[in-house]
Coordinates of C-alpha atoms in Angstrom, one line a residue:
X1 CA 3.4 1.3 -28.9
X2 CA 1.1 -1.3 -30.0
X3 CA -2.7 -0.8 -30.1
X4 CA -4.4 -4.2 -30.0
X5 CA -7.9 -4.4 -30.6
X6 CA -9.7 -7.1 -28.7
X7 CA -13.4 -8.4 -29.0
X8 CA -13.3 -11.2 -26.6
X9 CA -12.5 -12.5 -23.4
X10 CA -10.0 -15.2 -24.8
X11 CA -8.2 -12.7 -26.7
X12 CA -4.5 -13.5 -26.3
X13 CA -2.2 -11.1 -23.8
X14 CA -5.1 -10.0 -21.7
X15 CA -4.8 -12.8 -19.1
X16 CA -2.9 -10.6 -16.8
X17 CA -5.8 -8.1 -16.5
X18 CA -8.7 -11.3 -16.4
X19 CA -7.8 -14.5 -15.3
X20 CA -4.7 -14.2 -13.1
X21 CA -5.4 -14.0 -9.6
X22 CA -3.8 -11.6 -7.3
X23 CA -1.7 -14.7 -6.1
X24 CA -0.5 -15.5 -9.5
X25 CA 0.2 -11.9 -10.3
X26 CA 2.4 -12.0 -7.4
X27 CA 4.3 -15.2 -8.3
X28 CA 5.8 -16.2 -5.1
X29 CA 7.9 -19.0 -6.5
X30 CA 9.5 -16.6 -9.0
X31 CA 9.2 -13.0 -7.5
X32 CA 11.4 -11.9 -10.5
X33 CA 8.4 -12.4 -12.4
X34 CA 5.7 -10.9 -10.2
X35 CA 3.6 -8.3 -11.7
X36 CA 1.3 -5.9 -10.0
X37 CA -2.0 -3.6 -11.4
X38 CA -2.3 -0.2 -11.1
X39 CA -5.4 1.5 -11.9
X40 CA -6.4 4.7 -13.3
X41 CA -3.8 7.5 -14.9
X42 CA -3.2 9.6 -11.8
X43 CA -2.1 6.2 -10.5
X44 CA 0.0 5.0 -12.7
X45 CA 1.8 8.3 -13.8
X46 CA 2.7 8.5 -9.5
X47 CA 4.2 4.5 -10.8
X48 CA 6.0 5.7 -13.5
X49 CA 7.2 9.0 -12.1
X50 CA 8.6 6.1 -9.2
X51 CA 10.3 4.6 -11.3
X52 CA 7.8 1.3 -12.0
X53 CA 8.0 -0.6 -14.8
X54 CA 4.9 -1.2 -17.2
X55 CA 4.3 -4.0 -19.3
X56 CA 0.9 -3.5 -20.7
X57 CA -2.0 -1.4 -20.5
X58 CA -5.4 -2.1 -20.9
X59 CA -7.7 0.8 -22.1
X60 CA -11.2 1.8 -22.7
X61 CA -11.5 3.2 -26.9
X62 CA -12.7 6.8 -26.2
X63 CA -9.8 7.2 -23.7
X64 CA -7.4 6.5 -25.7
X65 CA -7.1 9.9 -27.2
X66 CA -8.5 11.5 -24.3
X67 CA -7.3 10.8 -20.4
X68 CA -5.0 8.5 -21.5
X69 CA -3.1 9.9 -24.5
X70 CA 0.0 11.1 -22.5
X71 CA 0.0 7.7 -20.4
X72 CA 0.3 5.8 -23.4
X73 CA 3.2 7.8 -24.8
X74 CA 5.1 7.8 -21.7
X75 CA 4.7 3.8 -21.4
X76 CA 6.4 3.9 -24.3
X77 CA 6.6 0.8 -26.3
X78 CA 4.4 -2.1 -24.6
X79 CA 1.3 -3.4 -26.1
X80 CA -2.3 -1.1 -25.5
X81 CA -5.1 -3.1 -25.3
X82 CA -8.2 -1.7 -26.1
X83 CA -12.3 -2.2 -26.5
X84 CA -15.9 -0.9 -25.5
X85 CA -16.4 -0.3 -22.1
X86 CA -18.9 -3.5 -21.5
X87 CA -16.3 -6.0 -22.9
X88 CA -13.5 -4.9 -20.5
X89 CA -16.0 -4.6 -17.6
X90 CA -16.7 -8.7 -18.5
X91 CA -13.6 -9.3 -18.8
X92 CA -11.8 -7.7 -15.7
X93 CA -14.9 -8.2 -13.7
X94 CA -15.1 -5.0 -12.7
X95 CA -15.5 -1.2 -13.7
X96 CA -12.1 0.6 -14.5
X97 CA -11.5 3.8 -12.8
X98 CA -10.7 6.4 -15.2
X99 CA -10.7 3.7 -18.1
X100 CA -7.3 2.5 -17.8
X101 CA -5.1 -0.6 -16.1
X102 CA -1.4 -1.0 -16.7
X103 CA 0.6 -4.1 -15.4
X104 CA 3.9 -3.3 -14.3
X105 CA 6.9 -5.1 -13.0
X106 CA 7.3 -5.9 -9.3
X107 CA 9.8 -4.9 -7.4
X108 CA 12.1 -6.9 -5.7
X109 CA 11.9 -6.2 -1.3
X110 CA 14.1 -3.8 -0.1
X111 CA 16.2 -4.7 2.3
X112 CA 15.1 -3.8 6.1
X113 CA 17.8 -2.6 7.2
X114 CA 17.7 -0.8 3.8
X115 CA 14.3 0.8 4.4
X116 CA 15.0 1.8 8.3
X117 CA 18.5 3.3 7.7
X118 CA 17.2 6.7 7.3
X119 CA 14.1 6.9 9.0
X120 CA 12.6 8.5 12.2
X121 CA 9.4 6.9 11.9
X122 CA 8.0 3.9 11.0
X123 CA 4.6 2.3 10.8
X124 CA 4.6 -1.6 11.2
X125 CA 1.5 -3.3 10.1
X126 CA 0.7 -6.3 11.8
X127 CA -1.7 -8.8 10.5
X128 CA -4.4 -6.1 8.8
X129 CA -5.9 -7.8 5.1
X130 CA -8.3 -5.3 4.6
X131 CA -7.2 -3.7 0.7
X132 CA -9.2 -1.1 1.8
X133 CA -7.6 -0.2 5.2
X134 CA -3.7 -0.8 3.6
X135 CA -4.5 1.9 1.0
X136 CA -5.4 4.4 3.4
X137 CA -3.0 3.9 6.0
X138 CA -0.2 4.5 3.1
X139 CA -2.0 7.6 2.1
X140 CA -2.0 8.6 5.8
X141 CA 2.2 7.5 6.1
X142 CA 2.8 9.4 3.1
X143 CA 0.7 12.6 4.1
X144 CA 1.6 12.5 7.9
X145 CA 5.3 12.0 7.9
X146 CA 6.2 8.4 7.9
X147 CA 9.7 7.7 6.7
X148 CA 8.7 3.6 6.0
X149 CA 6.2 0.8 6.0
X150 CA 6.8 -2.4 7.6
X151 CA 4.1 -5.4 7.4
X152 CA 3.8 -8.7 8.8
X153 CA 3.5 -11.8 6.5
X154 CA -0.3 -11.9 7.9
X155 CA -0.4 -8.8 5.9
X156 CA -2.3 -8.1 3.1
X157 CA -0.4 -7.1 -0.1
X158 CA 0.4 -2.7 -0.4
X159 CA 0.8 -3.7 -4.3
X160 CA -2.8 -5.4 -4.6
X161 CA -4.7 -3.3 -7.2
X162 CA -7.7 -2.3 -4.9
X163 CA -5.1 -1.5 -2.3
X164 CA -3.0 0.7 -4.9
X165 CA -6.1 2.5 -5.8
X166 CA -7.0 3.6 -2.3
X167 CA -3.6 4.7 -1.2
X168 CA -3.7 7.1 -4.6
X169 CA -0.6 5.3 -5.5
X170 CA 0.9 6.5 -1.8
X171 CA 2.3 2.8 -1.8
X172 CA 5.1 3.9 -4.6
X173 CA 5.7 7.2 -2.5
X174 CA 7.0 5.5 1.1
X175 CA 9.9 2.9 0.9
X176 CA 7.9 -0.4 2.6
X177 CA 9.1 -4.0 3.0
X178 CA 8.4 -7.4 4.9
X179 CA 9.2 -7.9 8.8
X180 CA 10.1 -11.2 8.9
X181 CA 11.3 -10.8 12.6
X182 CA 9.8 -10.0 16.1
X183 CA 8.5 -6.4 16.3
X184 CA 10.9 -6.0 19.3
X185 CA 13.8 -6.8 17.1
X186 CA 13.4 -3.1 16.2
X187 CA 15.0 -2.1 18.8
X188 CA 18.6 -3.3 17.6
X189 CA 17.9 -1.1 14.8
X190 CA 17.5 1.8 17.5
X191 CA 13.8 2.2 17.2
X192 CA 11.2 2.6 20.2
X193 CA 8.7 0.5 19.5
X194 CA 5.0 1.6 20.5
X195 CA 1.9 -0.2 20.4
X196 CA -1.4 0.9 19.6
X197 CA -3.5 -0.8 21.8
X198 CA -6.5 -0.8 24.1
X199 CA -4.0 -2.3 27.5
X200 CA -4.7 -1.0 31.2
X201 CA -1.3 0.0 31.5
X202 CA -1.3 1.9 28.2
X203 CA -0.2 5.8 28.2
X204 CA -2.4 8.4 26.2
X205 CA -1.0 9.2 22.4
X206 CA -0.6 12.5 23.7
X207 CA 2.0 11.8 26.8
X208 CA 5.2 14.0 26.7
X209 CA 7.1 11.3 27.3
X210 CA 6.5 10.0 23.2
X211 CA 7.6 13.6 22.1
X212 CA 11.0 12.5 23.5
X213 CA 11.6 9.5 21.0
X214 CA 14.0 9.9 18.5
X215 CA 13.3 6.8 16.6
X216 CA 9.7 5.1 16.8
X217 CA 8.4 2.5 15.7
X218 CA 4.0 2.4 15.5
X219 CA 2.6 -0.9 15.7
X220 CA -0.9 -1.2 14.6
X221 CA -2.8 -4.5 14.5
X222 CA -5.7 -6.1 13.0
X223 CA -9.1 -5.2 12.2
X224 CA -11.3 -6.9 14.7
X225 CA -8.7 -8.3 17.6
X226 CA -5.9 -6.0 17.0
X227 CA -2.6 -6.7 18.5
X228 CA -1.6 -10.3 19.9
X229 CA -0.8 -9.7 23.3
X230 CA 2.9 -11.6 22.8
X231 CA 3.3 -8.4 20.6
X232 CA 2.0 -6.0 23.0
X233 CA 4.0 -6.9 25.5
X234 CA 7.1 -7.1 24.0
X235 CA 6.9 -3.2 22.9
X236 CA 8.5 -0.8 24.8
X237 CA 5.4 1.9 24.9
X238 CA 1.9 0.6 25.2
X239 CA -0.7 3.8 23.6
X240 CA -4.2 4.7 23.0
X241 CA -6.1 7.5 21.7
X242 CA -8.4 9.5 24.4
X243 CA -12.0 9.1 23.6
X244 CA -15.3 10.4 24.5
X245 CA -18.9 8.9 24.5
X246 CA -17.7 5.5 25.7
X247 CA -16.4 5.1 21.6
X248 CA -13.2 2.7 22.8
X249 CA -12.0 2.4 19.4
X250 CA -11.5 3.8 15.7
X251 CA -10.7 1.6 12.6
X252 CA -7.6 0.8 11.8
X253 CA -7.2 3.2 8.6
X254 CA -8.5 6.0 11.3
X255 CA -6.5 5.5 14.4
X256 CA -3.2 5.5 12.4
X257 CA -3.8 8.8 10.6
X258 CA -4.1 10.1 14.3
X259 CA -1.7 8.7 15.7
X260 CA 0.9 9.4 12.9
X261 CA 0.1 13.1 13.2
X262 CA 0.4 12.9 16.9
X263 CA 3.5 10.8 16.8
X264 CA 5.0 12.4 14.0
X265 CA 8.8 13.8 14.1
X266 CA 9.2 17.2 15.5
X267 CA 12.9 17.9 14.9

């Protein structure tokens, strides 16, 4: 390893970590070259231990032979990049967790039919660009039984640093990809496909009839409209969660945790 001491903003090799947008990390005309940020050491070993490839780190002083130590050797030999705490907070803009960024490589997307060959259940994400609310609905997939992640071009990026950091590094856990077809094209894969929506002909998440499914597909939508109702209709369940006190809805983030435990495989 390499441990390159910087004292300013300019300093050359730290443009990954400063002046590269999230778009530019992900480098759609070359995805080859895409690079992604993970954030903090618990993070990045769960990258590493996935098999992720890092490039450079970027690492407050007094971690680096504290919290970071063992990171550092298992990055092996890419450059460390170190200073005070106020000059990296200037230069990344904001306050690393635990210290410590690495950029690593980005994958290339898996196949779908790679993704879904295996798997019982499956989450599609349709049109949700919250960072926040990607992050925690891997970390509820990866907690609650989901075999795979699906998302929608409208779909905000599961390899976006804050999203990363939410999901705890869940996103390098569960295989995920792009749907770049119809939900209901699912179905020729042999899944039921069931949307989470607020519909007066939906069913309650907890009808017997979705304990039956073999294969299932969960379709969750946006934020604030939720599902387009093209989507809705074309699914072959239509499901909501009972609620009290006139509460007709939960965020996103929440109502997939629930309805991945309620949904989840029971072999």
């Amino acid at each position: 390893m390499a441990i390159i001491e910087i004292s300013s903003l300019t300093a050359p090799g730290v443009e990954v970590f400063s002046t590269l947008t999230e778009a530019q990390l992900r480098n759609r005309v070359e995805p080859e070259k895409g690079i992604f940020i993970a954030e903090s050491p618990k993070v990045i070993n769960v990258a590493l231990d996935a098999g992720y490839e890092p490039t450079a780190l970027l690492c407050e002083r007094r971690h680096i032979e504290g919290d970071a130590q063992v990171l550092i050797t298992r990055c092996g030999d890419i450059p460390v990049y170190t200073g005070d705490r106020p000059l990296l907070e200037q230069l990344t803009g904001y306050t690393l967790t635990r210290g410590v960024l690495c950029a690593m490589r980005r994958p290339a997307p898996l196949p779908l039919e790679k993704v879904c060959s295996d798997a019982s259940r499956v989450v599609v994400i349709d049109g949700v660009v919250d960072t926040t609310n990607i992050g925690a609905i891997f970390r509820s997939a990866a907690a609650l039984g989901i075999d795979a992640v699906l998302l929608t071009r409208s779909s905000c990026d599961p390899l976006n640093r804050r999203a990363v950091r939410v999901s705890m590094g869940s996103v390098f856990l569960v295989p995920w990809t792009w749907l770049d077809a119809p939900v209901s094209s699912l179905n020729d894969l042999g899944f039921q496909t069931v949307a989470m929506a607020l519909s007066d002909n939906a069913i309650s998440l907890d009808n017997p009839i979705l304990k039956t499914i073999e294969r299932m597909a969960i379709v969750m939508g946006t934020e604030g409209d939720g599902l387009a109702q093209s989507t809705i209709s074309s699914c072959n369940y239509v499901v909501k969660i009972p609620m009290k006190h006139h509460v007709d809805s939960l965020n996103v983030a929440a109502a997939s945790a629930v309805a991945f435990w309620e949904l989840r495989y029971r072999a």
